[in-house]
PDB file of C-alpha atoms in Angstrom:
ATOM      1  CA  MET A   1      -7.977   9.177  17.122  1.00  0.00           C
ATOM      2  CA  ALA A   2      -8.155   7.588  19.875  1.00  0.00           C
ATOM      3  CA  SER A   3      -6.647   4.351  20.887  1.00  0.00           C
ATOM      4  CA  VAL A   4      -5.917   2.241  18.169  1.00  0.00           C
ATOM      5  CA  ASN A   5      -3.914  -0.494  19.821  1.00  0.00           C
ATOM      6  CA  VAL A   6      -7.014  -2.651  20.075  1.00  0.00           C
ATOM      7  CA  TYR A   7      -8.868  -2.059  16.641  1.00  0.00           C
ATOM      8  CA  ASP A   8      -9.641  -2.606  13.199  1.00  0.00           C
ATOM      9  CA  LEU A   9      -8.891   0.504  12.043  1.00  0.00           C
ATOM     10  CA  ASN A  10     -10.905   2.216   8.390  1.00  0.00           C
ATOM     11  CA  TYR A  11      -8.668   3.013   5.063  1.00  0.00           C
ATOM     12  CA  THR A  12      -8.297   6.854   6.869  1.00  0.00           C
ATOM     13  CA  ASP A  13      -7.133   6.014  10.062  1.00  0.00           C
ATOM     14  CA  ALA A  14      -4.914   2.656   8.816  1.00  0.00           C
ATOM     15  CA  PHE A  15      -2.746   5.219   7.012  1.00  0.00           C
ATOM     16  CA  VAL A  16      -3.362   7.475   9.246  1.00  0.00           C
ATOM     17  CA  LEU A  17      -1.495   5.341  11.406  1.00  0.00           C
ATOM     18  CA  GLY A  18       0.948   3.818   9.022  1.00  0.00           C
ATOM     19  CA  ILE A  19       2.336   7.195   8.250  1.00  0.00           C
ATOM     20  CA  LYS A  20       2.765   7.933  12.462  1.00  0.00           C
ATOM     21  CA  SER A  21       4.534   4.995  12.890  1.00  0.00           C
ATOM     22  CA  TYR A  22       7.000   5.936  10.137  1.00  0.00           C
ATOM     23  CA  ALA A  23      10.166   4.748  12.232  1.00  0.00           C
ATOM     24  CA  ASN A  24       7.790   2.167  13.804  1.00  0.00           C
ATOM     25  CA  PHE A  25      10.555  -1.005  13.512  1.00  0.00           C
ATOM     26  CA  LYS A  26       9.241  -3.076  16.298  1.00  0.00           C
ATOM     27  CA  GLY A  27       5.793  -4.721  17.191  1.00  0.00           C
ATOM     28  CA  ARG A  28       2.906  -6.690  15.295  1.00  0.00           C
ATOM     29  CA  ALA A  29       0.833  -5.089  12.351  1.00  0.00           C
ATOM     30  CA  SER A  30      -2.057  -7.013  11.295  1.00  0.00           C
ATOM     31  CA  ARG A  31      -2.673  -7.932   7.535  1.00  0.00           C
ATOM     32  CA  SER A  32      -5.983  -5.295   8.091  1.00  0.00           C
ATOM     33  CA  GLU A  33      -4.064  -2.242   8.912  1.00  0.00           C
ATOM     34  CA  TYR A  34      -1.115  -3.530   6.479  1.00  0.00           C
ATOM     35  CA  TRP A  35      -3.292  -3.415   3.591  1.00  0.00           C
ATOM     36  CA  ARG A  36      -5.688  -0.285   4.622  1.00  0.00           C
ATOM     37  CA  PHE A  37      -1.613   0.895   4.175  1.00  0.00           C
ATOM     38  CA  MET A  38      -0.882   0.128   0.841  1.00  0.00           C
ATOM     39  CA  ALA A  39      -4.917   0.788  -0.313  1.00  0.00           C
ATOM     40  CA  GLY A  40      -3.890   4.144   0.974  1.00  0.00           C
ATOM     41  CA  MET A  41      -0.740   4.937  -0.858  1.00  0.00           C
ATOM     42  CA  MET A  42      -2.125   3.566  -4.006  1.00  0.00           C
ATOM     43  CA  MET A  43      -4.503   5.302  -4.067  1.00  0.00           C
ATOM     44  CA  ILE A  44      -2.813   8.068  -3.703  1.00  0.00           C
ATOM     45  CA  GLN A  45       0.470   7.389  -6.287  1.00  0.00           C
ATOM     46  CA  GLY A  46      -2.340   6.177  -8.396  1.00  0.00           C
ATOM     47  CA  THR A  47      -4.271   8.697  -8.548  1.00  0.00           C
ATOM     48  CA  LEU A  48      -1.858  11.040  -8.692  1.00  0.00           C
ATOM     49  CA  GLU A  49      -0.532   9.582 -12.126  1.00  0.00           C
ATOM     50  CA  VAL A  50      -3.852   8.954 -13.214  1.00  0.00           C
ATOM     51  CA  VAL A  51      -4.384  13.254 -13.366  1.00  0.00           C
ATOM     52  CA  ALA A  52      -0.168  12.588 -14.915  1.00  0.00           C
ATOM     53  CA  ILE A  53      -2.008  10.973 -18.361  1.00  0.00           C
ATOM     54  CA  LEU A  54      -4.615  13.235 -18.231  1.00  0.00           C
ATOM     55  CA  CYS A  55      -2.557  16.387 -18.408  1.00  0.00           C
ATOM     56  CA  LYS A  56      -0.196  14.519 -21.374  1.00  0.00           C
ATOM     57  CA  GLY A  57      -3.502  12.900 -23.321  1.00  0.00           C
ATOM     58  CA  VAL A  58      -4.893  16.339 -23.380  1.00  0.00           C
ATOM     59  CA  GLY A  59      -1.877  18.431 -23.816  1.00  0.00           C
ATOM     60  CA  LEU A  60      -0.792  20.214 -20.812  1.00  0.00           C
ATOM     61  CA  TYR A  61       2.839  18.966 -21.038  1.00  0.00           C
ATOM     62  CA  ASN A  62       4.234  21.090 -18.399  1.00  0.00           C
ATOM     63  CA  PHE A  63       1.214  20.416 -15.953  1.00  0.00           C
ATOM     64  CA  GLU A  64       2.280  16.326 -16.576  1.00  0.00           C
ATOM     65  CA  SER A  65       5.362  17.466 -15.676  1.00  0.00           C
ATOM     66  CA  ILE A  66       4.811  18.910 -12.220  1.00  0.00           C
ATOM     67  CA  ILE A  67       1.817  15.575 -11.333  1.00  0.00           C
ATOM     68  CA  ASP A  68       5.278  13.636 -11.848  1.00  0.00           C
ATOM     69  CA  THR A  69       7.686  15.709  -9.600  1.00  0.00           C
ATOM     70  CA  ILE A  70       4.993  15.293  -6.823  1.00  0.00           C
ATOM     71  CA  THR A  71       4.380  11.895  -7.529  1.00  0.00           C
ATOM     72  CA  LEU A  72       8.084  10.893  -7.497  1.00  0.00           C
ATOM     73  CA  LEU A  73       8.455  13.560  -4.153  1.00  0.00           C
ATOM     74  CA  VAL A  74       4.756  11.617  -2.788  1.00  0.00           C
ATOM     75  CA  THR A  75       6.605   8.380  -3.453  1.00  0.00           C
ATOM     76  CA  LEU A  76       9.252   9.079  -1.733  1.00  0.00           C
ATOM     77  CA  PHE A  77       7.955  10.156   0.949  1.00  0.00           C
ATOM     78  CA  PHE A  78       6.294   6.894   1.417  1.00  0.00           C
ATOM     79  CA  VAL A  79       9.477   4.906   1.046  1.00  0.00           C
ATOM     80  CA  LEU A  80       9.728   4.340   5.451  1.00  0.00           C
ATOM     81  CA  PRO A  81       6.623   4.218   6.212  1.00  0.00           C
ATOM     82  CA  ASN A  82       5.860   1.416   3.277  1.00  0.00           C
ATOM     83  CA  ILE A  83       9.504   0.080   4.394  1.00  0.00           C
ATOM     84  CA  ALA A  84       8.349   0.416   8.855  1.00  0.00           C
ATOM     85  CA  ILE A  85       4.839  -1.288   8.224  1.00  0.00           C
ATOM     86  CA  THR A  86       6.228  -4.186   6.479  1.00  0.00           C
ATOM     87  CA  THR A  87       8.528  -5.386   8.192  1.00  0.00           C
ATOM     88  CA  ARG A  88       6.229  -5.138  11.210  1.00  0.00           C
ATOM     89  CA  ARG A  89       4.120  -6.935   8.750  1.00  0.00           C
ATOM     90  CA  MET A  90       6.770  -9.849   8.511  1.00  0.00           C
ATOM     91  CA  HIS A  91       7.120  -9.754  12.484  1.00  0.00           C
ATOM     92  CA  ASP A  92       2.952 -10.506  13.030  1.00  0.00           C
ATOM     93  CA  ILE A  93       3.998 -13.556  10.886  1.00  0.00           C
ATOM     94  CA  GLY A  94       7.079 -14.300  12.832  1.00  0.00           C
ATOM     95  CA  ARG A  95       9.735 -13.762  10.443  1.00  0.00           C
ATOM     96  CA  SER A  96      12.312 -10.712  10.485  1.00  0.00           C
ATOM     97  CA  GLY A  97      11.879  -8.005   8.270  1.00  0.00           C
ATOM     98  CA  TRP A  98      14.801  -8.532   6.917  1.00  0.00           C
ATOM     99  CA  THR A  99      12.535 -11.077   4.922  1.00  0.00           C
ATOM    100  CA  GLN A 100      10.863  -8.106   2.288  1.00  0.00           C
ATOM    101  CA  LEU A 101      14.324  -8.475   0.174  1.00  0.00           C
ATOM    102  CA  ILE A 102      13.109 -11.892  -1.184  1.00  0.00           C
ATOM    103  CA  SER A 103      10.939  -9.449  -3.177  1.00  0.00           C
ATOM    104  CA  PHE A 104      14.179  -8.169  -5.282  1.00  0.00           C
ATOM    105  CA  ILE A 105      14.738 -12.097  -6.283  1.00  0.00           C
ATOM    106  CA  PRO A 106      12.823 -11.188 -10.106  1.00  0.00           C
ATOM    107  CA  ILE A 107       9.675 -12.832 -11.090  1.00  0.00           C
ATOM    108  CA  ILE A 108       8.988 -15.837  -8.110  1.00  0.00           C
ATOM    109  CA  GLY A 109      10.311 -13.504  -5.514  1.00  0.00           C
ATOM    110  CA  PHE A 110       7.418 -11.808  -5.718  1.00  0.00           C
ATOM    111  CA  PHE A 111       5.245 -14.292  -5.592  1.00  0.00           C
ATOM    112  CA  ILE A 112       7.139 -15.681  -1.456  1.00  0.00           C
ATOM    113  CA  PHE A 113       6.724 -12.087  -0.538  1.00  0.00           C
ATOM    114  CA  LEU A 114       2.703 -11.908  -1.379  1.00  0.00           C
ATOM    115  CA  THR A 115       2.217 -14.804   0.150  1.00  0.00           C
ATOM    116  CA  TYR A 116       4.078 -13.883   3.271  1.00  0.00           C
ATOM    117  CA  GLU A 117       1.663 -10.833   3.246  1.00  0.00           C
ATOM    118  CA  LEU A 118      -1.189 -12.104   2.669  1.00  0.00           C
ATOM    119  CA  LYS A 119      -1.157 -15.377   5.100  1.00  0.00           C
ATOM    120  CA  ARG A 120      -2.594 -14.866   8.997  1.00  0.00           C
ATOM    121  CA  GLY A 121      -0.782 -13.863  12.248  1.00  0.00           C
ATOM    122  CA  ASP A 122       0.573 -15.932  14.371  1.00  0.00           C
ATOM    123  CA  GLU A 123      -1.332 -16.536  17.111  1.00  0.00           C
ATOM    124  CA  GLY A 124      -0.633 -15.431  20.941  1.00  0.00           C
ATOM    125  CA  GLU A 125       2.018 -13.670  22.172  1.00  0.00           C
ATOM    126  CA  ASN A 126       4.873 -14.666  19.155  1.00  0.00           C
ATOM    127  CA  GLY A 127       9.268 -13.373  19.483  1.00  0.00           C
ATOM    128  CA  TYR A 128       8.049  -9.213  18.293  1.00  0.00           C
ATOM    129  CA  GLY A 129       5.200  -9.157  20.772  1.00  0.00           C
ATOM    130  CA  GLU A 130       1.534  -9.978  21.480  1.00  0.00           C
ATOM    131  CA  ARG A 131      -1.620 -10.824  18.381  1.00  0.00           C
ATOM    132  CA  THR A 132      -2.905  -8.062  16.908  1.00  0.00           C
ATOM    133  CA  ALA A 133      -5.677  -8.877  15.088  1.00  0.00           C
ATOM    134  CA  TYR A 134      -8.716  -6.431  16.593  1.00  0.00           C
ATOM    135  CA  ILE A 135     -12.082  -5.849  17.161  1.00  0.00           C
ATOM    136  CA  PRO A 136     -13.776  -5.213  14.487  1.00  0.00           C
ATOM    137  CA  ILE A 137     -15.603  -1.186  14.991  1.00  0.00           C
ATOM    138  CA  THR A 138     -19.032  -0.988  15.526  1.00  0.00           C
ATOM    139  CA  ALA A 139     -21.590   2.009  15.041  1.00  0.00           C
ATOM    140  CA  SER A 140     -21.884   1.890  19.451  1.00  0.00           C
ATOM    141  CA  VAL A 141     -18.011   1.590  19.633  1.00  0.00           C
ATOM    142  CA  SER A 142     -16.944   4.382  16.397  1.00  0.00           C
ATOM    143  CA  GLU A 143     -19.456   6.654  18.828  1.00  0.00           C
ATOM    144  CA  SER A 144     -17.467   5.878  21.660  1.00  0.00           C
ATOM    145  CA  THR A 145     -13.278   5.823  20.424  1.00  0.00           C
ATOM    146  CA  GLY A 146     -14.578   9.075  17.631  1.00  0.00           C
ATOM    147  CA  LEU A 147     -13.219   5.833  15.013  1.00  0.00           C
ATOM    148  CA  GLU A 148     -14.658   5.601  12.367  1.00  0.00           C
ATOM    149  CA  GLU A 149     -16.881   1.860  11.352  1.00  0.00           C
ATOM    150  CA  THR A 150     -14.126  -0.904  10.429  1.00  0.00           C
ATOM    151  CA  PRO A 151     -15.433  -1.638   6.380  1.00  0.00           C
ATOM    152  CA  SER A 152     -16.621  -4.371   5.311  1.00  0.00           C
ATOM    153  CA  ARG A 153     -15.972  -6.492   2.683  1.00  0.00           C
ATOM    154  CA  LYS A 154     -17.638  -4.895  -0.143  1.00  0.00           C
ATOM    155  CA  GLN A 155     -16.178  -1.826   0.903  1.00  0.00           C
ATOM    156  CA  ASP A 156     -12.395  -3.730   1.373  1.00  0.00           C
ATOM    157  CA  TRP A 157     -13.532  -5.270  -2.344  1.00  0.00           C
ATOM    158  CA  ILE A 158     -15.014  -1.517  -3.745  1.00  0.00           C
ATOM    159  CA  MET A 159     -11.216  -0.471  -2.573  1.00  0.00           C
ATOM    160  CA  GLY A 160      -9.576  -2.928  -4.580  1.00  0.00           C
ATOM    161  CA  ILE A 161     -10.446  -2.907  -7.949  1.00  0.00           C
ATOM    162  CA  THR A 162     -10.226   1.072  -7.375  1.00  0.00           C
ATOM    163  CA  ILE A 163      -6.873   0.307  -7.064  1.00  0.00           C
ATOM    164  CA  PHE A 164      -6.751  -2.357 -10.089  1.00  0.00           C
ATOM    165  CA  ILE A 165      -8.622   0.330 -11.986  1.00  0.00           C
ATOM    166  CA  LEU A 166      -6.006   2.679 -11.156  1.00  0.00           C
ATOM    167  CA  GLN A 167      -3.025   0.915 -11.672  1.00  0.00           C
ATOM    168  CA  SER A 168      -4.317  -1.095 -15.142  1.00  0.00           C
ATOM    169  CA  ILE A 169      -4.863   2.741 -16.291  1.00  0.00           C
ATOM    170  CA  VAL A 170      -0.810   3.103 -15.572  1.00  0.00           C
ATOM    171  CA  PHE A 171       0.634   0.240 -16.603  1.00  0.00           C
ATOM    172  CA  GLY A 172      -1.163   0.007 -19.611  1.00  0.00           C
ATOM    173  CA  ASP A 173      -0.007   4.172 -20.378  1.00  0.00           C
ATOM    174  CA  THR A 174       3.296   2.392 -19.605  1.00  0.00           C
ATOM    175  CA  ILE A 175       3.369  -0.146 -22.038  1.00  0.00           C
ATOM    176  CA  GLY A 176       1.949   2.290 -24.718  1.00  0.00           C
ATOM    177  CA  ASP A 177       4.190   4.984 -23.850  1.00  0.00           C
ATOM    178  CA  ILE A 178       7.140   1.651 -24.507  1.00  0.00           C
ATOM    179  CA  LEU A 179       5.311   0.425 -28.088  1.00  0.00           C
ATOM    180  CA  TRP A 180       4.734   3.919 -29.438  1.00  0.00           C
ATOM    181  CA  TYR A 181       9.173   4.450 -28.505  1.00  0.00           C
ATOM    182  CA  GLY A 182       9.999   1.419 -30.084  1.00  0.00           C
ATOM    183  CA  ILE A 183       7.772   2.128 -33.337  1.00  0.00           C
ATOM    184  CA  ASN A 184       8.431   5.410 -34.244  1.00  0.00           C
ATOM    185  CA  ALA A 185      12.360   6.187 -32.280  1.00  0.00           C
ATOM    186  CA  ASN A 186      13.760   3.992 -35.092  1.00  0.00           C
ATOM    187  CA  GLY A 187      15.731   2.233 -32.585  1.00  0.00           C
ATOM    188  CA  TYR A 188      16.824   5.682 -31.315  1.00  0.00           C
ATOM    189  CA  ILE A 189      15.884   6.208 -27.577  1.00  0.00           C
TER     190      ILE A 189
END
């Protein structure tokens, strides 16, 4: 990746930058950088979880256990980069990184924090640094920098729908397991 500080990154570049900046709690991260990193993280975790569900469905319980262990390790790997990029995202709207603790308030905390995550970054410089609005990477900029072109709105929607489907499958399987154990365990869990 060339100098990425001024460009609107695609999913891969935003994800790689988020991983490389795993311990960077200073500066700012734009909405696109933040959400594209989150999309990459959710795609990896969701895909692993769906593979585990498929293994369980075909009776490959040993493979399901292995995939579940890999999913746990991948999730643990993402904890620090996730906290770091979320801190930088909060800095982008002029809030402390500690603001992300609001999400631990049951139910309402999720919605309050989501509004912060979706909020447009502060114009110009704030107490955490320069603005992080990026220049979209066009075909000509892509040739000169080696970076991939900025995703279109259509690509963003496709990614969002894909993640929604993956997470819905995982959520549905979890609810199904809870109901199955509740009905068939006769009170012994």
